[in-house]
Every structure is written in C-alpha cells, then in structure tokens.
Amino acid sequence: AQSVTQPDIHITVSEGASLELRCNYSYGATPYLFWYVQSPGQGLQLLLKYFSGDTLVQGIKGFEAEFKRSQSSFNLRKPSVHWSDAAEYFCAVGRGAGKSTFGDGTTLTVKP
Amino acid sequence: ETGVTQTPRHLVMGMTNKKSLKCEQHLGHNAMYWYKQSAKKPLELMFVYSLEERVENNSVPSRFSPECPNSSHLFLHLHTLQPEDSALYLCASSQDSRAGGELFFGEGSRLTVL
C-alpha cells in the first residue's frame, strides 16, 4: 500500500530564509508525486508534480522539489521565503489523480 | 466563473437534518471527487466519479450520498449525520481519473454537525 510521511508538523522560518519541507513515501513502483499548498480558508492548489525524467522539478511561486529514489523522498524547497508563503503544505503520492494518498501536512509559519 | 466552485461555503446542521453540498467545475474535466478534511487527520478520499459514473467509494457511511448528474456537477447529500462528520468537504476535478493528473480543488464547504 502506498503511504506518505511528512515528518514536520509545523515549521517556522524567517522571511527571506530558505525553506525545505520533507516528504517520504512508500510505494511499490515509480510513483507520481505531488506537492499542494492550502492557504487558510482555501482549497488545495498544485505547486508541482513529478512523473518521470529530470528529478529536479520546478513549480509555481518559486518552489522546486527533488525526487530521490534511493531515499524515497520528494522534498520541497524554496531559496527565499515570502510572508505570503505561510500556509499548509501537502505531499501526495499515487498512480492516479483521484487515488493519490496525502500526507498529514506541514504548517509553515513565516516570521517577519 | 472559472475553476471549481463549492456551495455553501459554511453549513451548520442538526443530526436529523437533510442538506446537500454542491460542486461545479468549469474546466471541462471528466472526473470529480469528494474529499473529507478533518482536523489532525490526513485528507480522505470519499468518492470518485469518472464520466458521471461512480468508480470508487472508499467505505463511506451511507449517510453520505453522492450524485453526479453530469460531468460538471457533483453533489453530496447529507442525512442523519453525526458530530464526528463535522469537517471541511473538498470537491476536486481532474481531466480524467487515470494516472498522473493534477487535482483542481474548490475552496471547500465547512460543515458543522450539532
């Protein structure tokens, strides 16, 4: 069965600092991997996705993620965080859009 | 309108009431989904519809009854709910329900069951 672990429930970073959100997955084959962001009172929005090819994928809002098969990880990064990045971030893994399994989420707080 | 629209945004109901949540997508997608998002729990997939046919039902109690009259509209009919059903219900759509598609989410309907 597929599963996703986001080890960090809550992360606080200063505005302008770099960010890395961790995601580890368990899946029997090459997974499709996603990162979504949810701002308060909003639905989820796709930041980026990995299906195959280049293991470093670029997304919207300056985010990127790197797929590391040997570590079963798909960590999300941003070089310089903005206050508007404060939100909840979800990693998801799956073989079909509706069959994705979501992690528990990581809440990002940005300090001025 | 664009994207995925959900109404109502907030709903309070008693355990004996019957209400419905509505979702409409303006993206020309063929698959629609209901998810439940509870505090401190991961996102739970409830139902999947592909081309108006239900293709997945993840052991959801019968007090939740989905309806998909066409590829643009999805309803979740609610009756005799329990307080533990209080949650944010998210509708999503995708081009189709096969592998690899991104999900487009609505803003959710916040349900409170008294």
Tab-separated table of C-alpha atoms in Angstrom, chain A residues 95-99, chain B residues 30-33 48-51 53 55 94-101:
chain	number	residue	atom	x	y	z
A	95	ARG	CA	-0.822	6.349	-9.543
A	96	GLY	CA	-3.958	8.193	-10.403
A	97	ALA	CA	-5.305	11.646	-9.796
A	98	GLY	CA	-8.043	10.533	-7.508
A	99	LYS	CA	-6.088	7.719	-5.964
B	30	ASN	CA	-14.207	14.322	-16.843
B	31	ALA	CA	-13.526	13.253	-13.268
B	32	MET	CA	-14.787	14.681	-9.992
B	33	TYR	CA	-14.055	13.800	-6.376
B	48	VAL	CA	-14.611	9.322	-7.364
B	49	TYR	CA	-16.749	9.886	-10.435
B	50	SER	CA	-15.439	9.444	-13.948
B	51	LEU	CA	-17.710	10.461	-16.815
B	53	GLU	CA	-20.114	7.029	-13.237
B	55	VAL	CA	-15.745	4.446	-9.877
B	94	SER	CA	-9.223	16.335	-12.947
B	95	GLN	CA	-9.011	15.812	-16.681
B	96	ASP	CA	-9.717	12.156	-16.077
B	97	SER	CA	-9.281	9.654	-13.273
B	98	ARG	CA	-6.323	7.839	-14.750
B	99	ALA	CA	-2.751	8.146	-13.655
B	100	GLY	CA	-0.904	11.372	-13.355
B	101	GLY	CA	-3.497	14.069	-13.468
